[in-house]
Short mmCIF file of C-alpha atoms in Angstrom, two decimals:
data_model
loop_
_atom_site.label_atom_id
_atom_site.label_comp_id
_atom_site.label_asym_id
_atom_site.label_seq_id
_atom_site.Cartn_x
_atom_site.Cartn_y
_atom_site.Cartn_z
CA MET A 289 46.92 44.72 74.92
CA GLN A 290 45.30 47.52 73.45
CA PRO A 291 47.29 50.75 71.65
CA GLY A 292 49.58 53.36 73.91
CA PRO A 293 47.97 57.09 73.62
CA LYS A 294 50.27 58.53 70.61
CA ASN A 295 49.69 54.84 69.21
CA LEU A 296 53.63 55.31 68.10
CA ILE A 297 56.81 53.38 69.20
CA THR A 298 57.27 56.52 71.29
CA ASP A 299 54.98 54.91 73.67
CA VAL A 300 57.58 53.20 75.10
CA SER A 301 58.64 55.82 77.56
CA GLY A 302 62.48 57.43 76.58
CA LEU A 303 62.02 56.80 73.10
CA MET A 304 62.50 59.54 70.87
CA VAL A 305 62.32 59.58 66.52
CA GLY A 306 62.96 62.93 64.45
CA ASN A 307 62.29 62.47 60.69
CA ALA A 308 64.27 64.69 57.67
CA GLN A 309 63.29 64.34 54.49
CA ASP A 310 63.97 66.38 51.14
CA ASP A 311 61.14 66.37 48.73
CA VAL A 312 62.83 67.38 45.45
CA LEU A 313 65.11 64.04 46.59
CA LYS A 314 62.17 61.99 47.00
CA SER A 315 63.87 60.92 49.85
CA GLY A 316 64.94 60.88 53.93
CA THR A 317 65.93 59.76 56.96
CA THR A 318 64.53 58.68 60.53
CA VAL A 319 66.36 58.34 63.40
CA LEU A 320 64.96 56.73 67.07
CA THR A 321 67.29 57.37 69.90
CA SER A 322 67.22 58.36 74.03
CA ALA A 323 68.29 60.47 76.74
CA GLU A 324 70.13 56.74 77.68
CA PRO A 325 71.79 54.68 75.44
CA PHE A 326 70.24 51.17 75.16
CA THR A 327 70.15 47.70 74.81
CA ALA A 328 70.00 46.76 71.39
CA SER A 329 70.11 44.06 68.76
CA VAL A 330 69.12 43.15 64.84
CA HIS A 331 68.02 40.26 62.64
CA VAL A 332 67.77 40.12 58.89
CA MET A 333 65.94 37.93 56.71
CA GLY A 334 66.11 39.58 53.54
CA GLY A 335 68.66 38.63 50.44
CA ALA A 336 69.81 42.25 49.84
CA PRO A 337 70.51 44.49 53.07
CA GLY A 338 72.25 47.78 53.22
CA THR A 339 73.68 48.08 56.77
CA ARG A 340 76.34 50.07 58.99
CA GLU A 341 77.34 48.60 62.41
CA THR A 342 75.28 45.90 62.82
CA ASP A 343 77.83 42.94 63.95
CA LEU A 344 78.18 44.58 67.07
CA LEU A 345 74.53 44.14 68.10
CA ALA A 346 75.49 40.05 67.92
CA PRO A 347 74.66 38.76 71.38
CA ASP A 348 78.36 37.41 71.31
CA LYS A 349 79.77 41.00 70.66
CA SER A 350 81.03 43.17 73.71
CA VAL A 351 78.92 46.61 73.18
CA ALA A 352 75.78 45.92 74.47
CA LYS A 353 74.06 49.49 74.25
CA VAL A 354 73.97 52.05 71.05
CA GLU A 355 73.02 55.93 71.34
CA ALA A 356 70.60 55.81 68.40
CA LEU A 357 69.65 53.61 65.06
CA VAL A 358 68.79 55.15 61.85
CA LEU A 359 66.84 54.13 59.00
CA SER A 360 67.45 55.73 55.70
CA GLY A 361 66.34 56.46 51.84
CA GLY A 362 69.19 56.43 49.99
CA SER A 363 70.54 53.07 49.06
CA ALA A 364 74.10 52.69 50.19
CA TYR A 365 74.45 56.51 49.89
CA GLY A 366 72.17 56.63 52.56
CA LEU A 367 74.23 54.86 55.08
CA ASP A 368 76.21 58.26 55.52
CA ALA A 369 73.12 59.24 57.41
CA CYS A 370 74.31 57.61 60.23
CA SER A 371 76.97 59.91 60.02
CA GLY A 372 75.26 62.75 60.74
CA VAL A 373 73.64 61.29 63.31
CA VAL A 374 77.44 61.09 65.38
CA ASP A 375 78.39 64.08 64.67
CA GLY A 376 75.14 65.32 66.36
CA LEU A 377 76.20 62.78 69.36
CA ARG A 378 79.65 64.03 69.46
CA THR A 379 78.28 67.60 69.82
CA GLN A 380 76.72 66.26 72.80
CA GLY A 381 79.43 64.52 74.38
CA ARG A 382 77.50 61.30 73.70
CA GLY A 383 78.96 58.80 73.23
CA PHE A 384 81.33 55.26 74.30
CA GLN A 385 83.77 56.33 76.52
CA VAL A 386 87.44 54.65 75.71
CA GLY A 387 89.66 56.77 77.34
CA GLN A 388 89.49 60.61 76.31
CA ALA A 389 87.94 59.34 73.23
CA ILE A 390 83.89 59.72 72.77
CA ILE A 391 82.69 57.10 69.96
CA PRO A 392 78.63 57.31 69.48
CA LEU A 393 77.70 54.37 68.22
CA VAL A 394 74.50 54.32 65.57
CA PRO A 395 74.02 51.05 63.54
CA GLY A 396 71.75 51.95 60.38
CA ALA A 397 70.12 50.16 57.70
CA ILE A 398 69.28 51.39 54.00
CA LEU A 399 65.82 51.53 51.55
CA PHE A 400 66.69 51.83 47.94
CA ASP A 401 64.51 55.13 46.61
CA LEU A 402 66.87 55.80 43.97
CA LEU A 403 64.95 55.53 41.02
CA ASN A 404 61.47 56.52 42.66
CA GLY A 405 61.45 59.92 40.32
CA GLY A 406 63.18 61.79 42.53
CA GLN A 407 66.16 63.99 41.84
CA LYS A 408 69.45 62.47 42.42
CA ASP A 409 71.61 64.69 40.86
CA TRP A 410 73.74 65.97 43.95
CA THR A 411 77.88 66.92 43.83
CA GLU A 412 77.31 66.06 47.47
CA ASN A 413 75.65 63.32 49.49
CA PRO A 414 73.37 64.62 50.90
CA TYR A 415 72.39 61.89 54.00
CA ARG A 416 74.95 62.62 56.22
CA ALA A 417 72.92 66.38 56.82
CA LEU A 418 69.54 64.78 56.70
CA GLY A 419 70.95 62.49 59.69
CA ARG A 420 71.96 65.29 61.66
CA ALA A 421 68.37 66.99 61.12
CA ALA A 422 66.54 64.11 61.56
CA PHE A 423 68.79 63.51 64.97
CA GLU A 424 67.76 67.13 66.09
CA ALA A 425 64.55 66.76 65.52
CA ALA A 426 63.83 63.96 67.56
CA GLY A 427 61.14 64.42 70.01
CA GLU A 428 58.21 61.89 70.98
CA GLU A 429 55.88 63.32 68.24
CA PHE A 430 56.18 62.59 64.57
CA ASP A 431 55.00 62.30 61.42
CA LEU A 432 53.81 58.93 59.02
CA GLY A 433 53.28 58.21 56.03
CA THR A 434 55.73 60.36 53.39
CA ALA A 435 57.96 61.23 55.98
CA GLY A 436 61.08 60.59 56.72
CA ALA A 437 62.63 57.26 55.53
CA GLY A 438 59.13 56.28 54.18
CA THR A 439 59.59 59.24 51.88
CA GLY A 440 60.36 58.40 48.42
CA ALA A 441 59.19 53.98 49.37
CA LEU A 442 56.72 52.18 47.33
CA THR A 443 55.37 48.92 47.40
CA SER A 444 54.84 46.69 44.51
CA MET A 445 51.39 48.55 43.59
CA LEU A 446 51.38 51.74 46.13
CA LYS A 447 53.79 54.56 47.58
CA GLY A 448 54.92 53.26 51.08
CA GLY A 449 56.10 55.29 53.94
CA LEU A 450 56.72 55.49 57.30
CA GLY A 451 54.75 53.36 60.12
CA SER A 452 54.49 52.83 63.48
CA ALA A 453 52.14 51.34 66.22
CA SER A 454 52.45 50.08 69.98
CA LEU A 455 50.86 48.34 71.98
CA VAL A 456 50.40 48.10 75.76
CA LEU A 457 50.70 44.50 77.24
CA ASP A 458 48.15 43.02 80.47
CA ASP A 459 51.23 43.69 82.82
CA GLY A 460 51.74 47.05 81.93
CA THR A 461 54.95 46.52 79.38
CA THR A 462 54.79 48.59 76.73
CA VAL A 463 55.86 47.39 72.88
CA GLY A 464 55.89 49.23 69.95
CA ALA A 465 57.39 49.38 66.32
CA LEU A 466 58.70 51.78 63.43
CA VAL A 467 58.96 50.65 59.90
CA GLY A 468 59.90 52.01 56.38
CA VAL A 469 57.97 50.27 53.52
CA ASN A 470 59.50 49.75 50.42
CA PRO A 471 59.05 46.24 49.80
CA MET A 472 58.97 43.85 46.26
CA GLY A 473 55.85 42.51 47.49
CA SER A 474 52.58 44.25 48.43
CA VAL A 475 51.05 45.12 51.63
CA THR A 476 47.02 44.85 50.44
CA THR A 477 45.38 42.36 48.31
CA PRO A 478 44.71 42.78 44.58
CA GLY A 479 42.24 45.87 44.27
CA ASP A 480 43.96 47.74 46.63
CA TRP A 481 41.51 48.39 49.03
CA HIS A 482 42.40 45.40 51.59
CA PHE A 483 45.34 45.23 53.62
CA TRP A 484 47.06 42.36 53.74
CA ALA A 485 47.23 43.66 57.89
CA ALA A 486 43.42 44.03 58.34
CA ASN A 487 42.57 40.78 61.58
CA PHE A 488 45.26 42.70 63.15
CA GLU A 489 44.00 46.39 62.73
CA ILE A 490 42.55 48.02 66.29
CA GLU A 491 39.89 50.88 65.93
CA GLY A 492 40.33 51.44 62.26
CA GLU A 493 43.71 52.72 62.42
CA PHE A 494 44.41 52.29 58.56
CA GLY A 495 41.07 53.06 57.31
CA GLY A 496 39.07 49.92 58.49
CA ALA A 497 37.86 48.31 55.44
CA GLY A 498 38.73 44.83 56.76
CA PRO A 499 40.04 41.70 55.73
CA ASP A 500 39.65 40.77 51.80
CA PRO A 501 36.25 38.28 51.33
CA ASN A 502 37.87 36.44 49.12
CA GLY A 503 39.58 33.11 48.88
CA GLY A 504 42.98 31.52 47.25
CA LEU A 505 44.59 35.11 47.46
CA GLY A 506 48.99 35.68 47.34
CA ARG A 507 49.12 33.52 43.68
CA SER A 508 49.13 36.63 41.75
CA GLN A 509 51.95 38.84 42.14
CA GLU A 510 51.02 42.02 39.95
CA SER A 511 53.73 44.92 40.28
CA ARG A 512 53.06 48.39 39.59
CA LYS A 513 56.59 49.13 40.72
CA LEU A 514 58.18 46.40 38.79
CA MET A 515 56.50 47.97 35.57
CA ALA A 516 57.86 51.48 36.55
CA MET A 517 61.34 50.51 36.78
CA ARG A 518 61.69 47.69 34.06
CA GLN A 519 63.55 50.27 32.09
CA HIS A 520 66.01 49.87 34.35
CA SER A 521 65.90 46.27 34.86
CA GLN A 522 66.00 46.43 38.48
CA ASP A 523 64.97 43.64 40.48
CA ARG A 524 66.50 44.43 43.83
CA ALA A 525 64.41 47.85 44.33
CA ASN A 526 63.30 46.91 48.23
CA THR A 527 63.50 46.55 51.31
CA THR A 528 61.12 46.81 54.63
CA ILE A 529 63.38 48.25 57.67
CA ALA A 530 61.92 47.97 61.50
CA ILE A 531 63.06 48.60 64.50
CA VAL A 532 60.62 47.39 67.27
CA ALA A 533 61.32 48.45 71.00
CA THR A 534 60.37 47.36 74.90
CA ASP A 535 60.68 48.75 78.23
CA ALA A 536 61.08 45.58 79.57
CA ASP A 537 64.38 44.75 80.31
CA LEU A 538 66.32 42.66 78.16
CA SER A 539 69.29 41.54 77.51
CA LYS A 540 71.26 41.43 73.86
CA ALA A 541 70.03 37.74 73.45
CA GLN A 542 66.45 38.22 74.28
CA CYS A 543 66.59 41.53 72.15
CA GLN A 544 67.71 40.05 69.15
CA ARG A 545 64.60 37.07 70.26
CA MET A 546 62.32 39.61 69.83
CA ALA A 547 63.69 40.89 66.40
CA ILE A 548 63.46 37.51 65.17
CA ALA A 549 59.79 36.91 65.96
CA ALA A 550 59.13 40.27 64.79
CA HIS A 551 59.66 39.73 61.34
CA ASP A 552 56.57 37.66 61.46
CA GLY A 553 54.93 41.10 61.28
CA ILE A 554 56.50 41.71 58.17
CA ALA A 555 55.03 37.97 56.86
CA ARG A 556 51.62 38.83 57.71
CA ALA A 557 50.85 41.97 56.39
CA THR A 558 53.77 41.77 52.82
CA VAL A 559 53.02 39.66 50.51
CA PRO A 560 55.56 38.18 49.03
CA ALA A 561 58.14 38.87 51.96
CA HIS A 562 61.84 37.72 53.03
CA SER A 563 62.51 38.10 49.56
CA PRO A 564 66.13 37.86 47.40
CA GLY A 565 65.25 40.96 46.73
CA ASP A 566 64.46 42.49 49.85
CA GLY A 567 67.03 43.45 52.45
CA ASP A 568 64.01 42.93 55.30
CA LEU A 569 65.62 43.98 58.38
CA VAL A 570 64.54 44.28 61.98
CA PHE A 571 66.13 45.93 65.22
CA SER A 572 65.30 45.56 68.37
CA VAL A 573 65.70 47.80 71.36
CA SER A 574 65.06 47.49 75.88
CA THR A 575 65.07 50.46 77.49
CA GLY A 576 65.20 48.29 80.21
CA ALA A 577 63.02 50.34 82.53
CA ARG A 578 60.78 47.36 83.55
CA PRO A 579 62.32 43.68 84.93
CA MET A 580 60.36 41.10 83.92
CA THR A 581 58.92 38.56 86.28
CA ASN A 582 58.57 35.24 84.24
CA PRO A 583 61.19 35.95 81.51
CA GLU A 584 60.28 33.12 79.39
CA ARG A 585 56.88 34.06 79.01
CA ASP A 586 57.25 37.43 79.23
CA LEU A 587 59.44 37.32 76.19
CA THR A 588 57.05 35.24 73.83
CA MET A 589 54.26 37.88 74.70
CA ILE A 590 56.83 40.98 73.80
CA GLY A 591 57.80 39.10 70.69
CA HIS A 592 54.19 38.36 69.71
CA ALA A 593 53.17 41.82 70.79
CA ALA A 594 56.00 42.98 68.39
CA ALA A 595 54.86 40.86 65.34
CA LEU A 596 51.95 42.03 65.95
CA CYS A 597 52.67 46.02 66.04
CA LEU A 598 54.95 45.55 63.49
CA SER A 599 52.01 44.37 60.85
CA ARG A 600 50.41 47.66 61.98
CA ALA A 601 52.73 49.84 61.34
CA ILE A 602 53.21 48.36 57.75
CA ALA A 603 49.87 49.34 57.16
CA ARG A 604 49.56 52.51 58.45
CA ALA A 605 52.70 53.87 56.35
CA VAL A 606 50.31 52.81 53.61
CA TYR A 607 47.24 54.03 54.20
CA LEU A 608 48.96 57.86 55.27
CA ALA A 609 51.02 57.57 52.37
CA THR A 610 50.62 61.05 50.42
CA PRO A 611 50.77 62.19 47.12
CA ALA A 612 53.52 64.41 45.78
CA LYS A 613 53.99 65.29 42.21
CA GLY A 614 56.73 63.06 40.00
CA ASP A 615 55.37 60.27 41.97
CA LEU A 616 55.81 56.76 40.26
CA LEU A 617 52.74 55.05 42.40
CA PRO A 618 49.48 56.18 43.59
CA THR A 619 48.87 56.60 47.14
CA TRP A 620 46.35 54.35 48.86
CA SER A 621 43.77 57.02 49.06
CA GLN A 622 44.08 57.72 45.77
CA ALA A 623 43.37 54.56 44.19
CA ASN A 624 40.32 53.77 46.03
CA SER A 625 38.71 57.77 45.95
CA LYS A 626 37.05 56.31 42.58
#
């Protein structure tokens, strides 16, 4: 396996990603879409998810394909970003056809960034407009780090962000991941230099620091994030939300299996993960461009690759975060500028 040419989820041909953010708000939205509807499913392992239209992604539900997926900051307010995407799709005449009616199907998930130092005193919910802007900005190239849904994200010790990575399997199948990184846990080991995901890094894509040589890691749970928010008594201001995608022709049930496998990528890159205060969620996407020759074997490798991509994408999000006025936590580069 090797990364695709862009090392982004858009190495899966046909997929596009758009970001929109407000730096004063310290929040934003990321949209994944395509010119054609795609098969999608979802799996949730966090204890505090915030979602829209995810029930229809269960394998037993009748609608197999959707037009877009949304990752957004803003907690419950951010779910309205999906409405902005629906507006954009309706303008283009895209959606599920029921008689004369067109219904754009846009599931989404949110992370909590309401206490990150940005100005949240709006009188009109800004996320519908951010969702529309992100949809209209969608393309094959997009920014990582402090961008889109990752604009205001925080890990326990450092700024979080938006990450992406890809792999091309030996048979030519492409797998990619896109993630907003805002967990309760840490993405780096104590000292902020080494990433938990270091063993999966390819060609120095998040700094090349290598694995932490110390043993007995994971027992200390120091959190600058919790200290910064302690005045608000917030233990649920968290979540890692992600999308994994492939060009392999998967059914909705097979997509869900890919999402389940991909959650291992969160656990390998974030300590702890899947807590009661996280809303950890993984959407999964198939564009259906490549038939599988051996479905059981191929799906195993696709799930494995999705987990690898997600671990790397999480580390890339934190590595590429940039400082901004009013930040509560340092970026990885600031913490390691000594």
